[in-house]
Coordinates of C-alpha atoms and ligand atoms in Angstrom, one line a residue:
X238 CA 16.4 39.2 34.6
X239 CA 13.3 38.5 32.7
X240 CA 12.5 34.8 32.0
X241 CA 11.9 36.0 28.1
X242 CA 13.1 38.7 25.6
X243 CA 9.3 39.9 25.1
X244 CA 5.8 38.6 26.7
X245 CA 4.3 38.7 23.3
X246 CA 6.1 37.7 19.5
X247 CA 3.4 38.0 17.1
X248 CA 4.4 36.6 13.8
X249 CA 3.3 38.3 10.9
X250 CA 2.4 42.1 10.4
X251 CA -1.0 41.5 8.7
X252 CA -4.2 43.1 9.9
X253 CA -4.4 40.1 12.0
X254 CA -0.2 40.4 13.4
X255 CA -0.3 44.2 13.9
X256 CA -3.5 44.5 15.4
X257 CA -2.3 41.9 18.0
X258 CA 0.9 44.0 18.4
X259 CA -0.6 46.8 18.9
X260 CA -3.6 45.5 21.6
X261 CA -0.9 43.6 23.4
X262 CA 1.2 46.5 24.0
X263 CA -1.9 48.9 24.7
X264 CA -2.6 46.2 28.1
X265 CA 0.6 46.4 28.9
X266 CA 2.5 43.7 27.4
X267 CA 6.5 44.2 26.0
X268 CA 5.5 43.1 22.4
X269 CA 7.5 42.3 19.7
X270 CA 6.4 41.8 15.7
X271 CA 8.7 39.8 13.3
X272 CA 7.5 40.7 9.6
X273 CA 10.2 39.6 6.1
X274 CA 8.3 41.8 4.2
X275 CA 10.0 45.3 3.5
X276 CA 6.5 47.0 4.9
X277 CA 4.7 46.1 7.5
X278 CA 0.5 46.0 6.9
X279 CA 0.7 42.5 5.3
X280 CA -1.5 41.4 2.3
X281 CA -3.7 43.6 2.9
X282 CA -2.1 46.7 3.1
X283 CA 0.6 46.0 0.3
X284 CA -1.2 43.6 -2.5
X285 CA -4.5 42.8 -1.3
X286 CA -7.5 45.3 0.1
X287 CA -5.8 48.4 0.1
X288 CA -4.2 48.6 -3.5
X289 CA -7.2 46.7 -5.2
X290 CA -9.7 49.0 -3.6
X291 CA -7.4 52.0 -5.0
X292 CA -7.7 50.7 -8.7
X293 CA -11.3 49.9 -8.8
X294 CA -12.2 53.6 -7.6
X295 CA -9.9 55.4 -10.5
X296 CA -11.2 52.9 -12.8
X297 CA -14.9 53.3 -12.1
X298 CA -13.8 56.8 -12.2
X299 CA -12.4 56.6 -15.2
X300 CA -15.1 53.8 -16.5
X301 CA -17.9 57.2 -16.0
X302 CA -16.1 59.4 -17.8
X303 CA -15.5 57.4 -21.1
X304 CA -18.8 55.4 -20.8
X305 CA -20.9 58.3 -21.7
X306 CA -22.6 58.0 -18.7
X307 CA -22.1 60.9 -17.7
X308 CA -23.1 62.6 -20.5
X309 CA -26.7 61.4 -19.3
X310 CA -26.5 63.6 -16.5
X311 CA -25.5 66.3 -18.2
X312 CA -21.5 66.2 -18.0
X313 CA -20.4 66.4 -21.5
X314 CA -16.7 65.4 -21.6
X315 CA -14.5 65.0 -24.4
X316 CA -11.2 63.4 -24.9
X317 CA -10.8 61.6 -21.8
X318 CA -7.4 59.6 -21.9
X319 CA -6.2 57.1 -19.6
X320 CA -2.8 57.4 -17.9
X321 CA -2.1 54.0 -16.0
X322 CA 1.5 54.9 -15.1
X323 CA -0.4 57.8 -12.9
X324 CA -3.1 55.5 -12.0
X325 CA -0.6 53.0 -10.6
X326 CA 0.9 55.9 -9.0
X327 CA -1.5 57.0 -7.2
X328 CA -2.3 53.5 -5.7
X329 CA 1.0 52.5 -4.9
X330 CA 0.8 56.2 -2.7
X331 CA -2.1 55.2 -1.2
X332 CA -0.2 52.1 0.1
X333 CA 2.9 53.6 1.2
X334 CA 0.7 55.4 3.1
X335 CA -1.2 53.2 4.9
X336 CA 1.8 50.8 5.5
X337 CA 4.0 53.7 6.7
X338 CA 1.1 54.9 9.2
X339 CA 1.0 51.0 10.9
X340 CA 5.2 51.4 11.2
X341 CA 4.3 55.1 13.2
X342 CA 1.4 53.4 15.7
X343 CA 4.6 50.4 16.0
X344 CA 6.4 52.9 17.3
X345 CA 4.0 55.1 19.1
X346 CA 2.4 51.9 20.9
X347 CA 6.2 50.5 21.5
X348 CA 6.0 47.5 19.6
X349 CA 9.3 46.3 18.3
X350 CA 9.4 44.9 14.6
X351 CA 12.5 42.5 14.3
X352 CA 12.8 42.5 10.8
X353 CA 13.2 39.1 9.2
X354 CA 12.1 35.5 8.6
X355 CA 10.6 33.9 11.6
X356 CA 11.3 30.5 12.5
X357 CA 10.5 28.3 15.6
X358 CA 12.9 26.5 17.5
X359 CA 10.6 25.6 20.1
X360 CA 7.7 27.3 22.0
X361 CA 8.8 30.1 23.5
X362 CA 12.2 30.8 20.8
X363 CA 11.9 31.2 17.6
X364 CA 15.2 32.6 14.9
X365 CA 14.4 35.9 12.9
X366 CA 17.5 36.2 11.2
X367 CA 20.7 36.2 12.7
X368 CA 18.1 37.2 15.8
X369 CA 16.7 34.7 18.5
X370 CA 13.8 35.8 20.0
X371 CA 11.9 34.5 23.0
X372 CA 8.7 35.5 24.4
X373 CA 6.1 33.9 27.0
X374 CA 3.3 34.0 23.9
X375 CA 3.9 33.3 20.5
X376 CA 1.0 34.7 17.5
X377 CA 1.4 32.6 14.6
X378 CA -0.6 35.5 12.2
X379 CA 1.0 34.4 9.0
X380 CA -1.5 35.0 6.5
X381 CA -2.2 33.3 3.2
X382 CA -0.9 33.6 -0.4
X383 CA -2.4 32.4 -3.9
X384 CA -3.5 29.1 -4.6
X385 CA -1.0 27.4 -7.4
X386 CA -3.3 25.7 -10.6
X387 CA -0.7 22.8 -11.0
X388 CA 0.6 22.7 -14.5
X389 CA 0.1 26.8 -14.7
X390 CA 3.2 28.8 -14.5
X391 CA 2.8 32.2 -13.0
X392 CA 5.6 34.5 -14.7
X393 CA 3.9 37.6 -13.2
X394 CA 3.7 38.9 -16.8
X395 CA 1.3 36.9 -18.7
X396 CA 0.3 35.0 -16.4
X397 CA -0.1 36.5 -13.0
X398 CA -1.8 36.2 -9.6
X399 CA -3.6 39.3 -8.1
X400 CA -0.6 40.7 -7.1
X401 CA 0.7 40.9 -10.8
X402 CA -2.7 41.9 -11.8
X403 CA -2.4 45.4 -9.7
X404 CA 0.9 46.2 -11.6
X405 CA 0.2 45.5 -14.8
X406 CA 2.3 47.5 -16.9
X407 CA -0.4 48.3 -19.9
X408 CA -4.1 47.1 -20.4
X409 CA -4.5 43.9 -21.9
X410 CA -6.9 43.5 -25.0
X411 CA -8.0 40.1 -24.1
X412 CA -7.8 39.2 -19.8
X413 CA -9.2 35.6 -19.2
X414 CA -9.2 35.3 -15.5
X415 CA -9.7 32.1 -13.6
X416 CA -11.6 31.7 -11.0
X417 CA -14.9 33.4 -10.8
X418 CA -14.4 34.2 -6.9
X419 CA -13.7 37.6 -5.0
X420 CA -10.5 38.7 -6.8
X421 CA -11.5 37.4 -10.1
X422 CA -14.5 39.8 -9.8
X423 CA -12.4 42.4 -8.2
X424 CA -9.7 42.6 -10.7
X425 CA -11.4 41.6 -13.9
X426 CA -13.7 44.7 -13.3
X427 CA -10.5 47.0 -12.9
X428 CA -9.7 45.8 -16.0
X429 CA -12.5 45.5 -17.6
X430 CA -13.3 49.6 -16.9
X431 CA -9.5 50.0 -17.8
X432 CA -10.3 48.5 -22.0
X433 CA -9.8 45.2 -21.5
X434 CA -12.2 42.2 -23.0
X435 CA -12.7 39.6 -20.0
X436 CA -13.5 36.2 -19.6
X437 CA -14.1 34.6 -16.9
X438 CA -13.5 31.1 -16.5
X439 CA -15.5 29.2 -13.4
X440 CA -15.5 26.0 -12.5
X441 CA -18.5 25.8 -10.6
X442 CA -21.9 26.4 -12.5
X443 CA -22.1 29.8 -10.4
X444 CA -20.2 32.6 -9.3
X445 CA -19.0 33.7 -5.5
X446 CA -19.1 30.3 -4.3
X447 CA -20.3 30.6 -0.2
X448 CA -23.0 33.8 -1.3
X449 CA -26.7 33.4 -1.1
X450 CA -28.0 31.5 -4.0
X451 CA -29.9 34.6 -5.6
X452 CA -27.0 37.0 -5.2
X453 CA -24.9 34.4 -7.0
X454 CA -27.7 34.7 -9.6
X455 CA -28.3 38.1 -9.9
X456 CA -24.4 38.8 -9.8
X457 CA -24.0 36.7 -12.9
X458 CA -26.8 38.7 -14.9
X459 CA -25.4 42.1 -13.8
X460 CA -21.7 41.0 -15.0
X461 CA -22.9 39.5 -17.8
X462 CA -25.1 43.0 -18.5
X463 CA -22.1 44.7 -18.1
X464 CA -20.2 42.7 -20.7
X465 CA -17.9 40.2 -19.0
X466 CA -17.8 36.8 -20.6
X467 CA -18.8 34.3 -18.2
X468 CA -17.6 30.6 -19.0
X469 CA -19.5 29.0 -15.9
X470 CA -19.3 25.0 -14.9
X471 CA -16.2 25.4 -17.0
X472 CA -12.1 24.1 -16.5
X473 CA -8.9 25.3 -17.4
X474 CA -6.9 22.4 -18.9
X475 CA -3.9 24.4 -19.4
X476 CA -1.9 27.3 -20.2
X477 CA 0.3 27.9 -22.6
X478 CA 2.5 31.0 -23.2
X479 CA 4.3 31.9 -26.6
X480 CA 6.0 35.3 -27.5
X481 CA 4.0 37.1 -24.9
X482 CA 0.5 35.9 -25.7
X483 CA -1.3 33.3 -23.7
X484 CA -3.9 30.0 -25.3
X485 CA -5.9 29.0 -22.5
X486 CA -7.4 25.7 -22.9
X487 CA -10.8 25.2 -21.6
X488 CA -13.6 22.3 -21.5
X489 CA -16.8 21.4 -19.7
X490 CA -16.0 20.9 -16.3
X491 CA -18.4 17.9 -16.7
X492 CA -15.4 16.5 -19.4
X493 CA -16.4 17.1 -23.0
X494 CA -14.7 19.0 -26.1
X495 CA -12.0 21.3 -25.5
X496 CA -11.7 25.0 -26.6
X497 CA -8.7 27.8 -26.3
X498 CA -8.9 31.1 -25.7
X499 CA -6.5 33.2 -26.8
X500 CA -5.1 35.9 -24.3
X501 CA -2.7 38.7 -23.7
X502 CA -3.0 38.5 -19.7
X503 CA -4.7 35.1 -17.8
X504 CA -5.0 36.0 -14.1
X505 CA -5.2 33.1 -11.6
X506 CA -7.8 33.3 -8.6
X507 CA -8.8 30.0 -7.9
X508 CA -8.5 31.1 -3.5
X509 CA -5.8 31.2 -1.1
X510 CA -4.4 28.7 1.4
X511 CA -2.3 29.4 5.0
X512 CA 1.0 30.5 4.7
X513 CA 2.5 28.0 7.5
X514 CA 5.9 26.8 5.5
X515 CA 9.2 26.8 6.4
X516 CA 7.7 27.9 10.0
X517 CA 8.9 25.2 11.8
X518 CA 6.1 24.2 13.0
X519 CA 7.2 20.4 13.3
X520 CA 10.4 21.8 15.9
X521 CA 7.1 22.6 18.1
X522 CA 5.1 19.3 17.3
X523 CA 2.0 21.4 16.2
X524 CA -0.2 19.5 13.2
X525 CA -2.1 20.8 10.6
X526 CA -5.4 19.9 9.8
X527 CA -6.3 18.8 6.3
X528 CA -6.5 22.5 5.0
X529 CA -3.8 23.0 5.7
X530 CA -4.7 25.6 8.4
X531 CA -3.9 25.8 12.2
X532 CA -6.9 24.8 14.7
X533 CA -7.2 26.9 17.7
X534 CA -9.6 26.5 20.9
X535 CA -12.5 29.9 20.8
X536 CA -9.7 31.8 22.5
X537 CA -7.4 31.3 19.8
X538 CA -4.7 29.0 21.5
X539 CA -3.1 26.6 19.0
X540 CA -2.8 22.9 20.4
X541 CA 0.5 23.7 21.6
X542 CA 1.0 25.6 25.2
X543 CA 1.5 29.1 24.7
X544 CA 1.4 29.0 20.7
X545 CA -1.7 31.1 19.4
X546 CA -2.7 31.4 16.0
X547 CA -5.3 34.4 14.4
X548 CA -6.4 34.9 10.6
X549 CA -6.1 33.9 7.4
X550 CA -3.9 30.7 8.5
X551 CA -6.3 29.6 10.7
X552 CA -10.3 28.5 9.5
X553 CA -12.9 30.7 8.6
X554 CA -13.5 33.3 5.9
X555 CA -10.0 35.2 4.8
X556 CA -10.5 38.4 5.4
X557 CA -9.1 41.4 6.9
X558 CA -11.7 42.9 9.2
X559 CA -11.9 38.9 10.7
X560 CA -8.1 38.5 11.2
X561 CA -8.2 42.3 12.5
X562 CA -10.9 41.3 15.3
X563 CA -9.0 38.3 16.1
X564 CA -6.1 40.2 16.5
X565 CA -7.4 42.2 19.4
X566 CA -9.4 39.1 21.1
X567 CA -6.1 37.5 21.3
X568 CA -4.5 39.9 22.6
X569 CA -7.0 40.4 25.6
X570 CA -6.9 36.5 25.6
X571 CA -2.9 36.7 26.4
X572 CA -3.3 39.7 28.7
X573 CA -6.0 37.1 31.1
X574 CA -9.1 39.3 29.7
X575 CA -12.2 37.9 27.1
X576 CA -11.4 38.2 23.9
X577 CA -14.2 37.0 21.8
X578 CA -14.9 37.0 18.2
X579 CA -19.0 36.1 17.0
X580 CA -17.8 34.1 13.8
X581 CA -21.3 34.1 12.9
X582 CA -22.0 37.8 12.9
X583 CA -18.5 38.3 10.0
X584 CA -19.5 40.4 6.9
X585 CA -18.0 39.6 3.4
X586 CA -18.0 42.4 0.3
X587 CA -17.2 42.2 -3.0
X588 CA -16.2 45.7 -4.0
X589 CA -17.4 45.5 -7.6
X590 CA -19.7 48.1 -9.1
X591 CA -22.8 47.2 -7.6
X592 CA -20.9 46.1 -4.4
X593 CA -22.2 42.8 -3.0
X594 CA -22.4 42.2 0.3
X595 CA -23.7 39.8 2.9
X596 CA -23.9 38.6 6.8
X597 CA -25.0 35.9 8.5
X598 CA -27.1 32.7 6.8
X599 CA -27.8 32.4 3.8
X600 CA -31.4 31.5 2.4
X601 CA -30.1 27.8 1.9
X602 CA -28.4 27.9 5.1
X603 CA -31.3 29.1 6.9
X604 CA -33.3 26.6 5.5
X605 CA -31.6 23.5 6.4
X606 CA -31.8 24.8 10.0
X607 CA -35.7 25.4 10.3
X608 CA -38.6 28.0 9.3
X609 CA -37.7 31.0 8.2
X610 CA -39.3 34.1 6.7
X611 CA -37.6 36.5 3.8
X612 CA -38.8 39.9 2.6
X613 CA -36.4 41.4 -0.4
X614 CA -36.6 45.0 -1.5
X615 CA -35.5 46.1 -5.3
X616 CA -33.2 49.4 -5.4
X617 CA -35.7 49.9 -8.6
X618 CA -38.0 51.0 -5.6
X619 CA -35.5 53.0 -3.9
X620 CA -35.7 56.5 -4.2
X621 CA -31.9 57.4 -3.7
X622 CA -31.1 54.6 -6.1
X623 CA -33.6 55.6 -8.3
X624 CA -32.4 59.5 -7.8
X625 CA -29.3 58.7 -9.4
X626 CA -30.2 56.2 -12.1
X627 CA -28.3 53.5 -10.3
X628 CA -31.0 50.8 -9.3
X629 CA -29.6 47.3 -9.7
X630 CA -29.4 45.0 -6.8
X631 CA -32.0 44.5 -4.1
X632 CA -31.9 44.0 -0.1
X633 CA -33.2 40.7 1.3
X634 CA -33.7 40.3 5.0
X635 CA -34.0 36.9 6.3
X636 CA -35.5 35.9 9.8
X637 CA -36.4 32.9 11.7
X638 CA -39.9 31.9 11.5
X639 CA -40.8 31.8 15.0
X640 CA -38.9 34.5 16.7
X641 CA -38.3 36.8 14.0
X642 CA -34.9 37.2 15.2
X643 CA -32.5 37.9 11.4
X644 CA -30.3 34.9 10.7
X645 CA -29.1 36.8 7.2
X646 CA -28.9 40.1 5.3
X647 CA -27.8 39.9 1.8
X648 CA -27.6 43.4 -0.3
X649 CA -26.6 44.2 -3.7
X650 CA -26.6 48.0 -4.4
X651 CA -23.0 50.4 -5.0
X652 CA -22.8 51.1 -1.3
X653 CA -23.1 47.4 -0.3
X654 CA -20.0 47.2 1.6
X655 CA -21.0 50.5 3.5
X656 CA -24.9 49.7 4.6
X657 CA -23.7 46.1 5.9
X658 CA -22.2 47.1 8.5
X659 CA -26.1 48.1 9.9
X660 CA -27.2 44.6 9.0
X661 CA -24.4 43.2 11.1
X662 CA -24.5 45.1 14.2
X663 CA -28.3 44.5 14.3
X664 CA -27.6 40.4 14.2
X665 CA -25.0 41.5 16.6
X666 CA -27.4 43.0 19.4
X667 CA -30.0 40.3 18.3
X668 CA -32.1 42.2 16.5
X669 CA -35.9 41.0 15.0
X670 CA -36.8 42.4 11.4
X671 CA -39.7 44.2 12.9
X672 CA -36.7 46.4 14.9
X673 CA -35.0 47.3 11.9
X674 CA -38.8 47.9 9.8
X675 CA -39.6 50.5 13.0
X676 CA -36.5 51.9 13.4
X677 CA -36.5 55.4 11.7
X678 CA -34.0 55.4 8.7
X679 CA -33.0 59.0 7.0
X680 CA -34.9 59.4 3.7
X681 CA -33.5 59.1 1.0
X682 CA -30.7 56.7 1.5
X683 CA -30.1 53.4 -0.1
X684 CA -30.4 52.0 3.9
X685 CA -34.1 52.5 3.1
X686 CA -34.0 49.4 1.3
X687 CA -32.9 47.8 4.7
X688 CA -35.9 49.1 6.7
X689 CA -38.2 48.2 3.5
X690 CA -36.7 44.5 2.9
X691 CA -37.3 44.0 6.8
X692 CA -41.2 45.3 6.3
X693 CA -41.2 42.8 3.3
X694 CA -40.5 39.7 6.0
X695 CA -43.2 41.4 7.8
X696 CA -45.3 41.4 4.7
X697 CA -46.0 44.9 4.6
X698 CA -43.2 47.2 3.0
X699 CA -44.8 50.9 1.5
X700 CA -43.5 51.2 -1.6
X701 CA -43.8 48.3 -3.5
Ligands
LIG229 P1 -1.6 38.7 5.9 O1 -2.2 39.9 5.7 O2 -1.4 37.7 4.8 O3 -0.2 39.0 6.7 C1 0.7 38.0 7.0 C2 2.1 38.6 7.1 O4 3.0 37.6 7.7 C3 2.7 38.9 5.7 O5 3.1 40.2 5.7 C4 3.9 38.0 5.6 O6 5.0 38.6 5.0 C5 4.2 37.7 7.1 N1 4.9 36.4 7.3 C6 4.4 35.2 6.9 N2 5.3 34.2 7.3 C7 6.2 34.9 8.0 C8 7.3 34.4 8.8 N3 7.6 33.1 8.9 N4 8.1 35.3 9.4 C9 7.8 36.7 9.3 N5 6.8 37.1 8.7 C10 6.0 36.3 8.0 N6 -10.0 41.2 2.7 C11 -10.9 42.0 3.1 O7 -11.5 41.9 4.2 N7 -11.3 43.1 2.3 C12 -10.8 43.2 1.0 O8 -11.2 44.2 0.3 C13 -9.8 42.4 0.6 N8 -9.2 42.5 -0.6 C14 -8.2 41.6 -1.0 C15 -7.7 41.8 -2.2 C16 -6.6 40.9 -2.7 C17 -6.1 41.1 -4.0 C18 -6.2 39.9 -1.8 C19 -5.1 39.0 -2.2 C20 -6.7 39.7 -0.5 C21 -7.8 40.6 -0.1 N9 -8.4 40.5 1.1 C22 -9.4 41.3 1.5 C23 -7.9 39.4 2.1 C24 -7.0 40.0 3.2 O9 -5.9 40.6 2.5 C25 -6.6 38.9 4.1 O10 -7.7 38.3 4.7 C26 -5.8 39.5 5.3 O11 -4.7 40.2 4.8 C27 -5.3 38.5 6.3 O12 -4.6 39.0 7.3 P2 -3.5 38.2 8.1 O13 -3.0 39.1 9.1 O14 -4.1 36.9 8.6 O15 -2.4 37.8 7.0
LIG230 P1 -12.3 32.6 -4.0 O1 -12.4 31.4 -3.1 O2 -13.2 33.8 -3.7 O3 -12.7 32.2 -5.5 C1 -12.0 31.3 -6.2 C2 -12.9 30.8 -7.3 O4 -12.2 30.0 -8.2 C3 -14.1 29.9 -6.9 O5 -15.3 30.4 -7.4 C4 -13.7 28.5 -7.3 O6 -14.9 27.7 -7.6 C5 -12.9 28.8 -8.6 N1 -12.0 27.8 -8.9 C6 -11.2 27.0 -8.2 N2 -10.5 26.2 -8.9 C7 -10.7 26.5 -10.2 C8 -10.2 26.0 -11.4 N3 -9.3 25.1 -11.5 N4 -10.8 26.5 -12.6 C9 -11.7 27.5 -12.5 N5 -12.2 28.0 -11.4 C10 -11.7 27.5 -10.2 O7 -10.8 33.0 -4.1 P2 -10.0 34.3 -4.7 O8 -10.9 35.1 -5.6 O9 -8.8 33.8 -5.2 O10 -9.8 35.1 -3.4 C11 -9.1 34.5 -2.3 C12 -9.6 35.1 -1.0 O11 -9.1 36.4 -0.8 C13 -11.1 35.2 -0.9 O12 -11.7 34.0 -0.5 C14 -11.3 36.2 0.1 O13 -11.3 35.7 1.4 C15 -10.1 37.1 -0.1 N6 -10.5 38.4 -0.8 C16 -11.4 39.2 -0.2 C17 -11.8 40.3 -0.9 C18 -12.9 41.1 -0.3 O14 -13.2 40.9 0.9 N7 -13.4 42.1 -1.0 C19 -11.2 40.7 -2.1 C20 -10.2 39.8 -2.6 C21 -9.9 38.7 -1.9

């Protein structure tokens, strides 16, 4: 009889848990997955990525057709209603979807999910359930969930997190959102497009704290431009609630006099920290570090002998694609391959309208380490962009002095998220910006502001 029930438990069926499952099993391994949620897919699939990125296309969508902006390109439209209860439909589809397509590749790949609450009992056992489970490897892939502000009650009606703000039941006249980070941005656009006036309250004096300093800059103006209220270097003091309506109190985040705000919704997106409670992690003597996360060696074993830990519980950016590449490195890891994951190479997007997006260094970053050179590119010089009267943002490239090798690629432009990905397998394969400025791009595609912003560090773009 086999030493243990499974050779791999992987706990959590995130993109970082299922991922893991699903490697593990491809090399070979009897896997098991123990999820408590009712779906499998994790944050991501259920409340996070999937469902967010749902509602900001039918509200851009929806955003076109009653901005009149349209009606500029000649697409007259007239009484264009919103129906939310089929917009929420429509999203919560798209997640069934998606969630019920990871439960088919479970199946398909055999990896077993024992439903339930997983807790350790030592390292190689832990209860799911009425279940005990053992296995030769244990992933902790656990995720994260919202940040509490102390003194703020989430009711998930007035006040909610982001997963209250993707089921909101009508569109609030007045959203103050807290937190002018990723999901603030995210969200408060949805609603924004949706009717809604928004504020956003940020503590910090910029917004998208961990972005290039211009981005941060520009993002501001193009928010700002496209009517968001921006309270930066500003505090939330408290929150009250009364009869369904919301005073937020607000002041300098320097101290000084107070104000309110008075709200029908207040979303709270101050960030996310590791969901490692109630784990048991003391039965197995593993320590947190002062985040709260887990620490792991570069091959993503936890300090404990056949513990390993992958995604947003462990350091580095939260994000899906991360805990997704993770996932398969440990796997390979486990299965005595090399899985490895470039931290440094890790795009992030913000998935407003323009979408921001960036890899590598940025310009401060770069700076502190040594010479470097940038060359930017408007879209206002972009003739796609420019094609269809959609030119804010710009690309900037930035490469070490000496070798020219790119240390950074930040782009701000509505297909962001989707000409990253070029920027990042260039750093990937070590590319200089005179590669990208003589490789041939397709004409006319926003990408052309890559191949321009990387002529720029090479102090000759054409068309500006
Ligand atoms: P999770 O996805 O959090 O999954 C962990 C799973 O473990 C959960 O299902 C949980 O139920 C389960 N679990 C926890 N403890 C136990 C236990 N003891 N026993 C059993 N099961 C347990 N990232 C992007 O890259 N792109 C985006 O567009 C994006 N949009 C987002 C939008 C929102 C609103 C939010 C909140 C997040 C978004 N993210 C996005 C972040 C992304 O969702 C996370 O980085 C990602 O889900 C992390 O994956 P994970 O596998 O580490 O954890
Ligand atoms: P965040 O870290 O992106 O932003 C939180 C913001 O709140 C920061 O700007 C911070 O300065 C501010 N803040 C903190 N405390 C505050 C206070 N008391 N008052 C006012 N402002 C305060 O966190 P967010 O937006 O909650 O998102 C969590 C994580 O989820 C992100 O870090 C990201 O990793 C992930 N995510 C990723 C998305 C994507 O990739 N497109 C989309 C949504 C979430």
């Amino acid at each position: 009889m086999a030493e243990y029930d499974f050779d791999v438990l992987v706990i959590g069926a995130g993109p970082g848990g299922y991922v893991a499952a699903i490697r593990a099993a491809q090399l070979g391994l009897k896997t098991a997955c123990a999820e408590s949620r009712e779906t499998l897919g994790g944050t991501c699939l259920n409340v996070g990525c999937i469902p967010s990125k749902a509602l900001l296309n039918a509200s851009e969508k929806f955003d076109e057709a009653v901005s009149g902006v349209l009606a500029k390109h000649g697409v007259k439209l007239s009484g264009v209603e919103l129906d939310l209860s089929v917009m929420m439909a429509d999203k919560d589809k798209a997640v069934s979807g998606l969630t019920g397509g990871i439960e088919y590749l479970f199946k398909k790949n055999k990896v077993e999910w024992v439903k339930g609450l997983a807790t350790f009992q030592d390292a190689h056992t832990v209860q799911v359930g009425d279940r005990t489970v053992t296995a030769k490897n244990i992933v902790i892939a656990t995720g994260s969930s919202v940040t509490p502000l102390p003194g703020v009650q989430i009711d998930q009606k007035v006040v909610v997190d982001s997963t209250g703000a993707l089921t909101l039941e009508k569109v609030p006249e007045h959203l103050v959102v807290i937190g002018g980070g990723v999901i603030g941005l995210e969200l408060g656009s949805v609603w924004k497009r949706l009717g809604a006036k928004v504020t956003v309250v940020e503590y910090l004096d910029q917004l998208l704290p961990g972005m290039d300093g211009e981005v941060r800059k520009e993002a501001a103006k193009i928010f700002k431009k496209q009517g968001m209220d921006l309270k930066l270097s500003t505090k939330v003091t408290g929150v009250a609630v009364d009869g369904g309506r919301a005073t937020v109190t607000v002041e300098p985040a320097v101290g000084g006099a107070a104000e309110t705000l008075e709200a029908d919704a207040v979303l709270v997106a101050i960030g996310r920290r590791p969901n490692t409670e109630g784990l048991g992690l003391d039965k197995i003597g593993l320590q947190l570090n002062q985040r709260g996360q887990i620490e792991t060696d570069h091959d993503f074993r936890t300090a404990v002998d056949g513990v390993w830990a992958i995604g947003d519980v462990i350091p580095g950016p939260m994000l899906a694609h991360k805990a997704e590449d993770e996932g398969v490195a440990v796997a390979e890891n486990i299965a005595g391959l090399t899985g490895i994951v470039n931290h440094d190479v890790i795009p992030g997007v913000v998935y407003t309208h323009p979408e921001i997006a960036g890899v590598g260094l940025t310009e401060e970053q770069a700076k502190e380490r040594g010479e470097i050179k940038v060359g930017k590119f408007p879209m206002m010089a972009n003739s796609r962009a420019k094609a269809i009267d959609d030119t804010a943002g710009f690309v900037k490239v930035i490469a070490d002095a000496k070798s020219d090798r790119v240390l950074g690629v930040w782009i701000i432009t509505s297909v962001a998220g989707t000409m990253i990905a070029q920027a990042a397998q260039a750093m990937e394969f070590g590319a200089t910006s005179e590669d990208i400025a003589y490789t041939c791009h397709a004409h006319p595609t926003h990408s052309e502001a890559i191949k321009e912003a990387a002529m720029a560090v090479q102090g000759k773009p054409i068309h500006m």
